[in-house]
């Protein structure tokens, strides 16, 4: 794992967008894993800006989102499909047929989950998975006690997640109580993971995810198992980490991520 600490949230989002853009330029047929949540909004705004200003090309890129609310059709303004269309897909030259989210309105949700896994495999797997982190340490909707080998499935949402996301609904009571989410196993299969967390409210859970013991109670701790995972933070979200001097030294002197690497990786 590589921890990268930026002075503020805008810088952290900008760096995240630049890492994604560098991967897209190196491989125009990149399969990108995407995430929703407020933290990602500035990343998508920056990617849209790079598309307009620097011609960042999404035409051959494929995307798979982490999760969707069970029961919400893509046309619902609270669905993650709607959110992705609004925040990113409508602002860049991506072919909507290449953008994938679980269908929350599918008649058979279990079959939809299996089908989602098959679609990821058929696309050749996910090259780079963008991740946020919930206050309870979840990735996607992998709530506490998610198995580290879990695959895409329907998951009941924890009270902390309901409390965190209900304010985004016009009627908070209308927020679905279940979500469809890639499993931890699905996420660990991605070739690279890139987690972005900003703000003081995330500091405690980020410290547990990065430095704490691995536990099914905090699904983000599973990222410690991933051989190619970067965690991008602002100073506020890094506030409760213990080994920040070490992380800063590595990033400044021996960065391992391609966009910043100055020499071939050591073995
Ligand atoms: C939701 C999403 C997660 C996201 C989390 C954090 O629960 N399902 O994928 O990481 O929110 O959201 P925010 O960035 O708004 O804190």
Coordinates of N, CA and C in Angstrom, one line a residue, residues 54-214:
X54 N -7.9 19.4 -22.3 CA -6.7 18.7 -22.8 C -7.1 17.5 -23.6
X55 N -8.3 17.3 -24.0 CA -8.7 16.3 -24.9 C -8.6 14.9 -24.3
X56 N -8.7 14.8 -23.0 CA -8.7 13.4 -22.4 C -9.8 12.6 -23.0
X57 N -9.4 11.5 -23.6 CA -10.4 10.7 -24.4 C -11.0 9.5 -23.7
X58 N -12.3 9.5 -23.6 CA -13.0 8.4 -22.9 C -13.7 7.5 -23.9
X59 N -13.4 7.7 -25.2 CA -14.2 7.0 -26.3 C -14.1 5.5 -26.2
X60 N -12.9 5.0 -25.8 CA -12.7 3.5 -25.8 C -12.7 2.9 -24.4
X61 N -12.9 3.8 -23.4 CA -12.8 3.4 -22.0 C -14.1 2.7 -21.6
X62 N -14.0 1.7 -20.7 CA -15.2 1.0 -20.2 C -15.2 1.3 -18.7
X63 N -16.4 1.4 -18.1 CA -16.5 1.6 -16.6 C -17.4 0.6 -16.0
X64 N -17.1 0.3 -14.7 CA -18.0 -0.5 -13.9 C -18.0 0.2 -12.5
X65 N -19.2 0.6 -12.1 CA -19.4 1.2 -10.8 C -19.5 0.1 -9.7
X66 N -19.1 0.5 -8.5 CA -19.1 -0.4 -7.4 C -20.4 -0.8 -6.9
X67 N -21.4 0.1 -7.0 CA -22.7 -0.2 -6.3 C -23.9 0.6 -6.8
X68 N -25.0 0.2 -6.4 CA -26.3 0.8 -6.7 C -27.3 0.5 -5.7
X69 N -28.3 1.4 -5.5 CA -29.3 1.1 -4.5 C -30.3 0.0 -5.1
X70 N -30.6 -0.9 -4.2 CA -31.6 -2.0 -4.7 C -32.9 -1.3 -4.7
X71 N -33.6 -1.6 -5.8 CA -35.0 -1.0 -6.0 C -35.1 0.3 -6.7
X72 N -34.0 0.9 -6.9 CA -34.1 2.2 -7.7 C -33.7 2.0 -9.2
X73 N -34.6 2.4 -10.1 CA -34.3 2.3 -11.5 C -33.3 3.4 -11.8
X74 N -32.5 3.2 -12.9 CA -31.5 4.2 -13.3 C -32.0 5.6 -13.6
X75 N -33.3 5.7 -13.9 CA -33.9 7.0 -14.1 C -34.2 7.7 -12.8
X76 N -34.2 7.1 -11.7 CA -34.5 7.7 -10.4 C -33.4 8.7 -10.1
X77 N -33.7 10.0 -9.8 CA -32.7 11.0 -9.5 C -31.8 10.6 -8.3
X78 N -32.2 9.7 -7.5 CA -31.3 9.3 -6.3 C -30.4 8.1 -6.7
X79 N -30.6 7.5 -7.9 CA -29.8 6.3 -8.2 C -28.4 6.7 -8.5
X80 N -27.5 5.8 -8.3 CA -26.1 6.0 -8.6 C -25.9 6.2 -10.2
X81 N -26.8 5.5 -11.0 CA -26.7 5.6 -12.4 C -27.0 7.0 -12.8
X82 N -28.0 7.6 -12.2 CA -28.4 9.0 -12.5 C -27.2 9.9 -12.1
X83 N -26.7 9.7 -11.0 CA -25.6 10.5 -10.4 C -24.4 10.4 -11.4
X84 N -24.0 9.2 -11.8 CA -22.9 9.1 -12.7 C -23.1 9.7 -14.1
X85 N -24.4 9.6 -14.6 CA -24.7 10.3 -15.9 C -24.5 11.8 -15.7
X86 N -25.0 12.3 -14.6 CA -24.9 13.8 -14.4 C -23.5 14.3 -14.2
X87 N -22.8 13.6 -13.3 CA -21.5 14.1 -12.8 C -20.4 13.8 -13.8
X88 N -20.5 12.7 -14.6 CA -19.3 12.4 -15.4 C -19.7 12.0 -16.9
X89 N -20.6 11.0 -17.0 CA -20.8 10.4 -18.3 C -21.3 11.5 -19.3
X90 N -22.2 12.4 -18.9 CA -22.7 13.3 -19.8 C -21.7 14.4 -20.2
X91 N -20.6 14.5 -19.4 CA -19.7 15.6 -19.6 C -18.4 15.2 -20.4
X92 N -18.3 13.9 -20.7 CA -17.2 13.4 -21.5 C -17.6 12.6 -22.7
X93 N -16.7 12.2 -23.5 CA -17.1 11.5 -24.7 C -17.1 10.0 -24.5
X94 N -17.7 9.5 -23.4 CA -17.8 8.1 -23.2 C -19.1 7.5 -23.9
X95 N -19.0 6.3 -24.4 CA -20.1 5.6 -25.0 C -20.9 5.0 -23.8
X96 N -22.1 5.5 -23.6 CA -22.9 5.1 -22.5 C -23.1 3.5 -22.4
X97 N -23.0 2.9 -23.6 CA -23.1 1.4 -23.6 C -21.9 0.8 -23.0
X98 N -20.8 1.5 -22.8 CA -19.6 1.0 -22.1 C -19.6 1.3 -20.6
X99 N -20.7 1.9 -20.1 CA -20.7 2.3 -18.7 C -21.7 1.3 -18.0
X100 N -21.2 0.7 -17.0 CA -21.9 -0.4 -16.3 C -22.2 0.0 -14.8
X101 N -23.4 -0.2 -14.4 CA -23.7 -0.2 -13.0 C -24.7 -1.4 -12.8
X102 N -24.7 -2.0 -11.6 CA -25.8 -3.0 -11.3 C -27.1 -2.3 -11.6
X103 N -28.1 -3.1 -12.1 CA -29.4 -2.6 -12.3 C -30.3 -2.8 -11.0
X104 N -30.4 -1.7 -10.3 CA -31.2 -1.8 -9.0 C -32.6 -2.2 -9.2
X105 N -33.2 -2.1 -10.4 CA -34.6 -2.4 -10.6 C -34.8 -3.8 -11.2
X106 N -33.7 -4.5 -11.4 CA -33.8 -5.9 -12.0 C -34.8 -6.7 -11.2
X107 N -35.6 -7.5 -12.0 CA -36.6 -8.3 -11.3 C -36.0 -9.4 -10.4
X108 N -34.9 -9.9 -10.9 CA -34.2 -11.0 -10.1 C -32.8 -10.4 -9.7
X109 N -32.7 -9.9 -8.5 CA -31.5 -9.2 -8.1 C -30.3 -10.1 -8.0
X110 N -30.6 -11.4 -7.6 CA -29.5 -12.3 -7.5 C -28.9 -12.6 -8.9
X111 N -29.7 -12.8 -9.9 CA -29.3 -13.1 -11.2 C -28.5 -11.8 -11.7
X112 N -29.0 -10.6 -11.4 CA -28.3 -9.4 -11.8 C -26.9 -9.3 -11.2
X113 N -26.7 -9.8 -10.0 CA -25.4 -9.8 -9.3 C -24.4 -10.7 -10.0
X114 N -24.9 -11.9 -10.3 CA -24.1 -12.9 -11.1 C -23.7 -12.4 -12.4
X115 N -24.7 -11.8 -13.1 CA -24.5 -11.2 -14.4 C -23.5 -10.1 -14.4
X116 N -23.5 -9.3 -13.3 CA -22.5 -8.2 -13.2 C -21.1 -8.7 -13.1
X117 N -20.9 -9.8 -12.3 CA -19.6 -10.4 -12.2 C -19.2 -10.9 -13.6
X118 N -20.1 -11.5 -14.3 CA -19.8 -12.0 -15.7 C -19.3 -10.9 -16.6
X119 N -20.0 -9.8 -16.5 CA -19.7 -8.6 -17.4 C -18.3 -8.1 -17.1
X120 N -17.9 -8.1 -15.8 CA -16.6 -7.6 -15.5 C -15.5 -8.6 -16.1
X121 N -15.8 -9.9 -15.9 CA -14.8 -10.9 -16.5 C -14.8 -10.7 -18.0
X122 N -16.0 -10.6 -18.6 CA -16.0 -10.5 -20.1 C -15.2 -9.2 -20.6
X123 N -15.2 -8.2 -19.7 CA -14.4 -7.0 -20.1 C -12.9 -7.1 -19.8
X124 N -12.5 -8.3 -19.3 CA -11.1 -8.5 -19.1 C -10.7 -8.1 -17.7
X125 N -11.6 -7.8 -16.8 CA -11.3 -7.4 -15.4 C -11.1 -5.9 -15.4
X126 N -11.1 -5.4 -14.1 CA -11.0 -4.0 -13.9 C -9.5 -3.6 -13.7
X127 N -9.0 -2.6 -14.5 CA -7.6 -2.2 -14.4 C -7.4 -1.3 -13.2
X128 N -8.2 -0.4 -13.0 CA -8.0 0.6 -11.9 C -9.4 0.8 -11.2
X129 N -9.5 0.5 -9.9 CA -10.7 0.7 -9.2 C -10.6 1.9 -8.3
X130 N -11.4 2.9 -8.5 CA -11.5 4.1 -7.7 C -12.4 3.8 -6.5
X131 N -12.0 4.2 -5.3 CA -12.8 3.8 -4.1 C -12.9 5.0 -3.2
X132 N -14.1 5.2 -2.6 CA -14.2 6.1 -1.4 C -14.3 5.2 -0.2
X133 N -14.5 5.8 1.0 CA -14.7 5.0 2.2 C -15.8 5.6 3.0
X134 N -16.7 4.8 3.4 CA -17.8 5.2 4.3 C -17.3 5.4 5.7
X135 N -18.2 6.0 6.5 CA -17.8 6.3 7.9 C -17.6 5.0 8.7
X136 N -18.3 4.0 8.3 CA -18.1 2.7 9.0 C -17.0 1.8 8.4
X137 N -16.3 2.4 7.4 CA -15.2 1.7 6.8 C -15.6 0.9 5.6
X138 N -16.8 1.1 5.1 CA -17.2 0.3 4.0 C -16.6 0.8 2.6
X139 N -16.4 -0.2 1.7 CA -16.1 0.1 0.3 C -17.3 -0.3 -0.4
X140 N -17.7 0.5 -1.3 CA -19.0 0.3 -2.0 C -20.1 0.2 -0.9
X141 N -20.9 -0.9 -0.9 CA -21.8 -1.1 0.2 C -21.4 -2.4 0.9
X142 N -20.1 -2.6 1.1 CA -19.6 -3.8 1.8 C -19.6 -3.4 3.3
X143 N -20.8 -3.6 3.9 CA -21.0 -3.1 5.3 C -20.2 -4.0 6.3
X144 N -20.2 -3.6 7.6 CA -19.4 -4.5 8.5 C -19.8 -5.9 8.4
X145 N -18.9 -6.8 8.6 CA -19.0 -8.3 8.5 C -19.1 -8.8 7.1
X146 N -18.7 -7.9 6.1 CA -18.7 -8.4 4.7 C -17.5 -9.4 4.6
X147 N -17.7 -10.5 4.0 CA -16.6 -11.5 3.8 C -15.6 -11.0 2.9
X148 N -14.3 -11.2 3.2 CA -13.2 -10.7 2.3 C -13.3 -11.4 1.0
X149 N -13.9 -12.6 0.9 CA -14.0 -13.3 -0.4 C -15.4 -13.0 -1.1
X150 N -16.2 -12.1 -0.6 CA -17.5 -11.9 -1.1 C -17.4 -11.4 -2.6
X151 N -18.5 -11.7 -3.3 CA -18.6 -11.2 -4.7 C -19.8 -10.3 -4.8
X152 N -20.2 -9.8 -6.0 CA -21.3 -8.9 -6.1 C -22.6 -9.5 -5.6
X153 N -23.2 -8.8 -4.7 CA -24.4 -9.3 -4.0 C -25.3 -8.2 -3.5
X154 N -26.5 -8.6 -3.0 CA -27.3 -7.6 -2.3 C -26.9 -7.5 -0.8
X155 N -26.8 -6.4 -0.3 CA -26.4 -6.2 1.1 C -27.3 -5.3 1.8
X156 N -27.7 -5.6 3.0 CA -28.4 -4.7 3.9 C -27.5 -3.6 4.3
X157 N -28.1 -2.3 4.3 CA -27.2 -1.2 4.7 C -27.2 -1.0 6.2
X158 N -26.1 -0.6 6.7 CA -25.9 -0.4 8.1 C -26.5 0.9 8.6
X159 N -26.9 1.0 9.8 CA -27.5 2.3 10.3 C -26.6 3.5 10.0
X160 N -25.2 3.3 10.1 CA -24.3 4.4 9.9 C -24.4 4.9 8.4
X161 N -24.5 3.9 7.5 CA -24.6 4.3 6.1 C -26.0 5.0 5.8
X162 N -27.0 4.4 6.4 CA -28.4 5.1 6.2 C -28.3 6.5 6.7
X163 N -27.6 6.7 7.9 CA -27.5 8.1 8.4 C -26.7 9.0 7.5
X164 N -25.6 8.4 6.9 CA -24.7 9.2 6.1 C -25.3 9.6 4.8
X165 N -26.1 8.7 4.2 CA -26.6 9.0 2.9 C -28.1 9.5 2.8
X166 N -28.9 9.2 3.9 CA -30.3 9.6 3.8 C -30.5 11.1 3.6
X167 N -29.6 12.0 4.1 CA -29.8 13.4 3.8 C -29.7 13.8 2.3
X168 N -29.2 12.9 1.5 CA -29.1 13.1 0.0 C -30.5 12.8 -0.6
X169 N -31.4 12.2 0.1 CA -32.7 11.9 -0.5 C -33.7 13.0 -0.1
X170 N -34.5 13.4 -1.1 CA -35.5 14.5 -0.8 C -36.4 14.0 0.4
X171 N -36.8 12.7 0.4 CA -37.5 12.2 1.6 C -36.5 11.1 2.2
X172 N -35.8 11.5 3.3 CA -34.8 10.5 3.8 C -35.4 9.1 4.1
X173 N -36.7 9.1 4.4 CA -37.4 7.8 4.6 C -37.4 6.9 3.4
X174 N -37.3 7.6 2.2 CA -37.4 6.8 0.9 C -36.1 6.2 0.6
X175 N -35.0 6.4 1.4 CA -33.7 5.8 1.0 C -33.9 4.2 1.1
X176 N -33.5 3.5 0.0 CA -33.5 2.1 0.1 C -32.7 1.5 1.3
X177 N -33.1 0.4 1.8 CA -32.4 -0.2 3.0 C -31.4 -1.2 2.5
X178 N -31.4 -1.5 1.2 CA -30.4 -2.5 0.7 C -29.7 -1.9 -0.6
X179 N -28.5 -2.4 -0.8 CA -27.8 -2.0 -2.0 C -27.2 -3.2 -2.7
X180 N -26.9 -3.1 -4.0 CA -26.2 -4.1 -4.7 C -24.7 -3.6 -4.8
X181 N -23.8 -4.4 -4.4 CA -22.4 -4.0 -4.4 C -21.4 -5.1 -4.8
X182 N -20.4 -4.6 -5.5 CA -19.3 -5.5 -5.8 C -18.8 -6.0 -4.4
X183 N -18.4 -7.3 -4.4 CA -17.9 -7.8 -3.1 C -16.5 -7.4 -2.8
X184 N -16.0 -7.7 -1.6 CA -14.6 -7.4 -1.3 C -13.7 -8.2 -2.3
X185 N -14.1 -9.5 -2.5 CA -13.3 -10.3 -3.4 C -13.3 -9.7 -4.8
X186 N -14.4 -9.2 -5.3 CA -14.4 -8.5 -6.6 C -13.4 -7.4 -6.6
X187 N -13.4 -6.6 -5.6 CA -12.5 -5.4 -5.5 C -11.1 -5.8 -5.5
X188 N -10.8 -6.9 -4.7 CA -9.4 -7.3 -4.6 C -8.9 -7.9 -5.9
X189 N -9.8 -8.3 -6.8 CA -9.4 -8.9 -8.1 C -9.0 -7.8 -9.0
X190 N -9.3 -6.5 -8.7 CA -8.9 -5.4 -9.7 C -7.4 -5.2 -9.7
X191 N -6.9 -4.8 -10.8 CA -5.4 -4.8 -10.9 C -4.8 -3.7 -10.0
X192 N -5.5 -2.6 -9.9 CA -5.0 -1.6 -9.0 C -6.2 -0.9 -8.3
X193 N -6.0 -0.5 -7.1 CA -7.0 0.2 -6.3 C -6.5 1.5 -5.9
X194 N -7.4 2.5 -5.9 CA -7.0 3.9 -5.6 C -8.1 4.4 -4.7
X195 N -7.8 4.6 -3.4 CA -8.8 5.1 -2.5 C -8.6 6.5 -2.2
X196 N -9.6 7.3 -2.3 CA -9.5 8.7 -1.9 C -10.4 9.0 -0.7
X197 N -9.8 9.7 0.3 CA -10.6 10.1 1.4 C -10.2 11.5 1.8
X198 N -11.1 12.4 2.1 CA -10.8 13.7 2.5 C -11.6 14.1 3.7
X199 N -11.1 15.1 4.5 CA -11.9 15.6 5.6 C -11.7 14.9 6.9
X200 N -11.8 15.7 8.0 CA -11.5 15.2 9.3 C -12.4 14.1 9.8
X201 N -13.6 14.1 9.2 CA -14.6 13.1 9.7 C -14.1 11.7 9.3
X202 N -13.2 11.6 8.3 CA -12.8 10.3 7.8 C -11.5 9.9 8.5
X203 N -10.9 10.7 9.3 CA -9.5 10.5 9.9 C -9.5 9.2 10.7
X204 N -10.4 9.0 11.6 CA -10.4 7.8 12.4 C -10.5 6.5 11.6
X205 N -11.4 6.5 10.7 CA -11.7 5.2 9.9 C -10.5 5.0 8.9
X206 N -9.9 6.1 8.4 CA -8.8 5.9 7.5 C -7.6 5.3 8.3
X207 N -7.4 5.7 9.5 CA -6.3 5.2 10.3 C -6.5 3.7 10.6
X208 N -7.8 3.3 10.9 CA -8.0 1.9 11.1 C -7.9 1.1 9.8
X209 N -8.3 1.7 8.7 CA -8.2 0.9 7.4 C -6.8 0.7 7.0
X210 N -5.9 1.7 7.2 CA -4.5 1.6 6.8 C -3.6 0.9 7.8
X211 N -3.8 1.3 9.1 CA -2.8 0.8 10.1 C -3.4 -0.2 11.1
X212 N -4.7 -0.3 11.0 CA -5.3 -1.2 12.0 C -5.3 -2.7 11.6
X213 N -5.7 -3.6 12.5 CA -5.7 -5.0 12.1 C -6.8 -5.2 11.1
X214 N -6.6 -6.2 10.2 CA -7.6 -6.6 9.2 C -8.8 -7.2 10.0

